[in-house]
Amino acid sequence: MDAPRTSRGFTEHERARAADLYWEAFSRKLRPALVDDATGLALVRTALSPDRVLVARAGGSVVGICGFYEGNKGAVDLTWAGLRGRLSAAASVRALLLLAPLSRRAQRDALVLDGICVDPALRGRGIGSALLEAATDHARSRGARAVRLSVVDTNPRARALYDRLGFEPAGSGSLGPFGAVYGFSGYTVMERAVAR
Ligand SMILES: CC(C)(COP(=O)(O)OP(=O)(O)OC[C@H]1O[C@@H](n2cnc3c(N)ncnc32)[C@H](O)[C@@H]1OP(=O)(O)O)[C@@H](O)C(=O)NCCC(=O)NCCS
């Protein structure tokens, strides 16, 4: 595999591939809100924003993406109107309620990440690390002092990657009784300082 190249945004031609990667990685967490795989994937395909996604490509294909928050929107901006395009009013209300505990906000001092994922067949080859370097560069260009992310307690391999790249614990949280719905309960907030 060629060394991955990273840049911000994807083309409309790449939208389905980027959304497939996102859904493959995060469907366990999102499916309870978005009903089933077909509906969830369709919603993510529509709502994934190229403006808030860093993309890794190798051999001309998208091999990984890293979302981030900007202007209080994440990589996947599931609005009422977007949900109603696929779901009933009741199911849309339910989706927004279930998604609310997972939502983060953009912050002035730090670039807050919203889902990093790599093609399962290509993991362990440095693509995730390249995306986190790209996120750090993007944070620096915005004048942020840190890159911030949340990692769930059931994902020790991702946590090991963040530890290795110099992210440090900066807080923690729990979804309480919602944990059973999403398949995880506790999470750790981690930060990587942006060198000037
Ligand atoms: C976490 C993830 C983005 C890492 O991407 P990657 O391209 O495999 O990362 P790199 O090759 O740069 O680094 C690999 C390291 O990541 C960690 N890692 C996490 N999940 C991994 C996986 N499924 N396969 C291989 N490595 C994984 C390991 O610590 C590994 O270190 P090692 O090579 O010393 O064992 C990727 O595994 C992934 O998409 N996982 C599913 C989605 C996810 O869990 N995202 C994180 C949410 S907080």
GROMACS .gro file of C-alpha atoms and ligand atoms in nm:
model
  244
    1MET     CA    1   0.000   0.000   0.000
    2ASP     CA    2   0.123   0.352  -0.082
    3ALA     CA    3   0.174   0.586   0.213
    4PRO     CA    4  -0.164   0.743   0.290
    5ARG     CA    5  -0.218   1.107   0.189
    6THR     CA    6  -0.450   1.318   0.397
    7SER     CA    7  -0.657   1.622   0.314
    8ARG     CA    8  -0.978   1.790   0.419
    9GLY     CA    9  -1.301   1.693   0.246
   10PHE     CA   10  -1.423   1.431   0.001
   11THR     CA   11  -1.579   1.451  -0.343
   12GLU     CA   12  -1.942   1.357  -0.408
   13HIS     CA   13  -1.803   1.055  -0.592
   14GLU     CA   14  -1.634   0.948  -0.264
   15ARG     CA   15  -1.934   1.018  -0.038
   16ALA     CA   16  -2.071   0.662  -0.031
   17ARG     CA   17  -1.731   0.511   0.047
   18ALA     CA   18  -1.666   0.761   0.328
   19ALA     CA   19  -2.010   0.693   0.477
   20ASP     CA   20  -1.964   0.317   0.451
   21LEU     CA   21  -1.643   0.340   0.656
   22TYR     CA   22  -1.815   0.558   0.916
   23TRP     CA   23  -2.113   0.327   0.944
   24GLU     CA   24  -1.898   0.014   0.963
   25ALA     CA   25  -1.707   0.162   1.255
   26PHE     CA   26  -1.991   0.329   1.446
   27SER     CA   27  -2.309   0.137   1.359
   28ARG     CA   28  -2.312  -0.039   1.697
   29LYS     CA   29  -2.340   0.300   1.866
   30LEU     CA   30  -2.575   0.464   1.613
   31ARG     CA   31  -2.809   0.180   1.514
   32PRO     CA   32  -3.034   0.209   1.824
   33ALA     CA   33  -3.119   0.565   1.720
   34LEU     CA   34  -3.125   0.511   1.344
   35VAL     CA   35  -3.344   0.200   1.341
   36ASP     CA   36  -3.153  -0.045   1.118
   37ASP     CA   37  -2.845  -0.073   0.897
   38ALA     CA   38  -3.012   0.030   0.572
   39THR     CA   39  -3.178   0.337   0.725
   40GLY     CA   40  -2.876   0.435   0.933
   41LEU     CA   41  -2.636   0.408   0.643
   42ALA     CA   42  -2.866   0.608   0.416
   43LEU     CA   43  -2.896   0.883   0.677
   44VAL     CA   44  -2.521   0.895   0.734
   45ARG     CA   45  -2.456   0.908   0.358
   46THR     CA   46  -2.675   1.214   0.328
   47ALA     CA   47  -2.561   1.388   0.646
   48LEU     CA   48  -2.184   1.334   0.629
   49SER     CA   49  -2.026   1.673   0.567
   50PRO     CA   50  -1.705   1.700   0.363
   51ASP     CA   51  -1.630   2.029   0.542
   52ARG     CA   52  -1.592   1.851   0.874
   53VAL     CA   53  -1.402   1.543   0.765
   54LEU     CA   54  -1.033   1.474   0.709
   55VAL     CA   55  -0.975   1.198   0.456
   56ALA     CA   56  -0.688   0.952   0.406
   57ARG     CA   57  -0.644   0.812   0.056
   58ALA     CA   58  -0.413   0.542  -0.073
   59GLY     CA   59  -0.402   0.401  -0.424
   60GLY     CA   60  -0.666   0.652  -0.528
   61SER     CA   61  -0.924   0.527  -0.276
   62VAL     CA   62  -1.057   0.659   0.051
   63VAL     CA   63  -0.907   0.435   0.322
   64GLY     CA   64  -0.998   0.627   0.636
   65ILE     CA   65  -1.173   0.936   0.764
   66CYS     CA   66  -1.160   1.152   1.076
   67GLY     CA   67  -1.454   1.378   1.155
   68PHE     CA   68  -1.440   1.690   1.368
   69TYR     CA   69  -1.677   1.949   1.515
   70GLU     CA   70  -1.700   2.297   1.374
   71GLY     CA   71  -1.968   2.555   1.432
   72ASN     CA   72  -2.140   2.312   1.672
   73LYS     CA   73  -2.192   2.057   1.397
   74GLY     CA   74  -2.018   1.722   1.385
   75ALA     CA   75  -1.909   1.518   1.086
   76VAL     CA   76  -2.259   1.372   1.058
   77ASP     CA   77  -2.518   1.646   1.105
   78LEU     CA   78  -2.847   1.467   1.162
   79THR     CA   79  -3.110   1.739   1.149
   80TRP     CA   80  -3.485   1.708   1.204
   81ALA     CA   81  -3.546   1.764   0.834
   82GLY     CA   82  -3.288   1.502   0.739
   83LEU     CA   83  -3.431   1.244   0.978
   84ARG     CA   84  -3.785   1.311   0.859
   85GLY     CA   85  -3.676   1.227   0.506
   86ARG     CA   86  -3.642   0.863   0.617
   87LEU     CA   87  -3.823   0.830   0.951
   88SER     CA   88  -4.168   0.899   1.090
   89ALA     CA   89  -4.209   1.196   1.323
   90ALA     CA   90  -4.212   0.963   1.626
   91ALA     CA   91  -3.900   0.779   1.512
   92SER     CA   92  -3.727   1.113   1.442
   93VAL     CA   93  -3.802   1.239   1.794
   94ARG     CA   94  -3.675   0.911   1.934
   95ALA     CA   95  -3.358   0.936   1.722
   96LEU     CA   96  -3.280   1.290   1.842
   97LEU     CA   97  -3.335   1.186   2.205
   98LEU     CA   98  -3.110   0.883   2.169
   99LEU     CA   99  -2.838   1.076   1.987
  100ALA     CA  100  -2.827   1.367   2.232
  101PRO     CA  101  -2.607   1.194   2.495
  102LEU     CA  102  -2.350   1.112   2.223
  103SER     CA  103  -2.325   1.465   2.091
  104ARG     CA  104  -2.027   1.692   2.163
  105ARG     CA  105  -1.978   2.059   2.089
  106ALA     CA  106  -1.712   2.252   1.907
  107GLN     CA  107  -1.474   2.430   2.141
  108ARG     CA  108  -1.267   2.740   2.087
  109ASP     CA  109  -0.947   2.614   2.247
  110ALA     CA  110  -0.943   2.264   2.099
  111LEU     CA  111  -1.034   2.076   1.784
  112VAL     CA  112  -1.292   1.818   1.898
  113LEU     CA  113  -1.286   1.501   1.689
  114ASP     CA  114  -1.603   1.322   1.580
  115GLY     CA  115  -1.518   0.966   1.479
  116ILE     CA  116  -1.196   0.834   1.332
  117CYS     CA  117  -1.219   0.514   1.131
  118VAL     CA  118  -1.006   0.313   0.892
  119ASP     CA  119  -1.096   0.039   0.643
  120PRO     CA  120  -1.095  -0.279   0.857
  121ALA     CA  121  -0.872  -0.456   0.602
  122LEU     CA  122  -0.609  -0.181   0.628
  123ARG     CA  123  -0.583  -0.124   1.002
  124GLY     CA  124  -0.247  -0.136   1.176
  125ARG     CA  125  -0.063   0.027   0.881
  126GLY     CA  126  -0.039   0.381   1.006
  127ILE     CA  127  -0.352   0.529   0.845
  128GLY     CA  128  -0.514   0.616   1.178
  129SER     CA  129  -0.190   0.776   1.295
  130ALA     CA  130  -0.170   0.979   0.972
  131LEU     CA  131  -0.527   1.104   1.024
  132LEU     CA  132  -0.447   1.209   1.380
  133GLU     CA  133  -0.140   1.400   1.254
  134ALA     CA  134  -0.365   1.568   0.996
  135ALA     CA  135  -0.611   1.656   1.275
  136THR     CA  136  -0.327   1.806   1.476
  137ASP     CA  137  -0.216   2.014   1.174
  138HIS     CA  138  -0.575   2.128   1.121
  139ALA     CA  139  -0.604   2.225   1.489
  140ARG     CA  140  -0.282   2.425   1.460
  141SER     CA  141  -0.406   2.607   1.150
  142ARG     CA  142  -0.718   2.710   1.344
  143GLY     CA  143  -0.510   2.837   1.636
  144ALA     CA  144  -0.636   2.565   1.872
  145ARG     CA  145  -0.407   2.456   2.151
  146ALA     CA  146  -0.516   2.089   2.156
  147VAL     CA  147  -0.689   1.805   1.976
  148ARG     CA  148  -0.959   1.650   2.193
  149LEU     CA  149  -1.144   1.320   2.152
  150SER     CA  150  -1.347   1.073   2.355
  151VAL     CA  151  -1.265   0.704   2.362
  152VAL     CA  152  -1.502   0.447   2.506
  153ASP     CA  153  -1.377   0.214   2.776
  154THR     CA  154  -1.451  -0.090   2.558
  155ASN     CA  155  -1.198   0.016   2.290
  156PRO     CA  156  -0.853  -0.057   2.438
  157ARG     CA  157  -0.679  -0.075   2.099
  158ALA     CA  158  -0.786   0.275   2.002
  159ARG     CA  159  -0.689   0.391   2.352
  160ALA     CA  160  -0.344   0.234   2.303
  161LEU     CA  161  -0.304   0.427   1.978
  162TYR     CA  162  -0.395   0.758   2.143
  163ASP     CA  163  -0.158   0.688   2.436
  164ARG     CA  164   0.122   0.614   2.192
  165LEU     CA  165   0.064   0.938   2.002
  166GLY     CA  166   0.082   1.147   2.318
  167PHE     CA  167  -0.285   1.202   2.398
  168GLU     CA  168  -0.339   1.238   2.771
  169PRO     CA  169  -0.653   1.181   2.980
  170ALA     CA  170  -0.836   1.510   3.042
  171GLY     CA  171  -1.162   1.387   3.189
  172SER     CA  172  -1.412   1.108   3.184
  173GLY     CA  173  -1.783   1.051   3.165
  174SER     CA  174  -2.054   0.793   3.182
  175LEU     CA  175  -2.375   0.742   2.986
  176GLY     CA  176  -2.534   0.585   3.294
  177PRO     CA  177  -2.838   0.374   3.209
  178PHE     CA  178  -2.805   0.472   2.839
  179GLY     CA  179  -2.488   0.261   2.826
  180ALA     CA  180  -2.685  -0.057   2.769
  181VAL     CA  181  -2.838   0.098   2.457
  182TYR     CA  182  -2.510   0.199   2.293
  183GLY     CA  183  -2.292  -0.094   2.401
  184PHE     CA  184  -2.060   0.110   2.620
  185SER     CA  185  -2.096   0.306   2.937
  186GLY     CA  186  -1.782   0.493   3.036
  187TYR     CA  187  -1.556   0.704   2.819
  188THR     CA  188  -1.235   0.898   2.863
  189VAL     CA  189  -1.175   1.243   2.717
  190MET     CA  190  -0.819   1.268   2.585
  191GLU     CA  191  -0.616   1.563   2.461
  192ARG     CA  192  -0.305   1.606   2.255
  193ALA     CA  193  -0.126   1.939   2.287
  194VAL     CA  194  -0.063   2.116   1.957
  195ALA     CA  195   0.300   2.220   1.923
  196ARG     CA  196   0.345   2.571   1.781
  197LIG     C1  197  -0.869   0.307   1.580
  197LIG     C2  198  -0.833   0.308   1.432
  197LIG     C3  199  -0.885   0.438   1.368
  197LIG     C4  200  -0.683   0.302   1.419
  197LIG     O1  201  -0.647   0.310   1.282
  197LIG     P1  202  -0.521   0.230   1.226
  197LIG     O2  203  -0.500   0.273   1.087
  197LIG     O3  204  -0.534   0.087   1.255
  197LIG     O4  205  -0.408   0.294   1.320
  197LIG     P2  206  -0.250   0.282   1.302
  197LIG     O5  207  -0.218   0.178   1.202
  197LIG     O6  208  -0.198   0.420   1.283
  197LIG     O7  209  -0.210   0.235   1.444
  197LIG     C5  210  -0.243   0.104   1.484
  197LIG     C6  211  -0.261   0.104   1.629
  197LIG     O8  212  -0.395   0.141   1.650
  197LIG     C7  213  -0.446   0.059   1.750
  197LIG     N1  214  -0.563  -0.010   1.693
  197LIG     C8  215  -0.687   0.017   1.735
  197LIG     N2  216  -0.776  -0.064   1.673
  197LIG     C9  217  -0.707  -0.142   1.587
  197LIG    C10  218  -0.743  -0.245   1.495
  197LIG     N3  219  -0.871  -0.287   1.482
  197LIG     N4  220  -0.646  -0.301   1.420
  197LIG    C11  221  -0.518  -0.262   1.435
  197LIG     N5  222  -0.479  -0.166   1.521
  197LIG    C12  223  -0.571  -0.107   1.598
  197LIG    C13  224  -0.340  -0.029   1.800
  197LIG     O9  225  -0.289   0.028   1.921
  197LIG    C14  226  -0.237  -0.026   1.693
  197LIG    O10  227  -0.111  -0.025   1.750
  197LIG     P3  228  -0.012  -0.143   1.716
  197LIG    O11  229   0.009  -0.139   1.567
  197LIG    O12  230   0.109  -0.108   1.797
  197LIG    O13  231  -0.082  -0.266   1.762
  197LIG    C15  232  -0.893   0.187   1.357
  197LIG    O14  233  -0.852   0.070   1.420
  197LIG    C16  234  -1.044   0.186   1.345
  197LIG    O15  235  -1.101   0.236   1.247
  197LIG     N6  236  -1.114   0.125   1.444
  197LIG    C17  237  -1.261   0.120   1.441
  197LIG    C18  238  -1.323   0.255   1.475
  197LIG    C19  239  -1.275   0.305   1.610
  197LIG    O16  240  -1.271   0.230   1.706
  197LIG     N7  241  -1.242   0.435   1.613
  197LIG    C20  242  -1.195   0.499   1.734
  197LIG    C21  243  -1.307   0.560   1.809
  197LIG     S1  244  -1.246   0.648   1.954
   0.00000   0.00000   0.00000
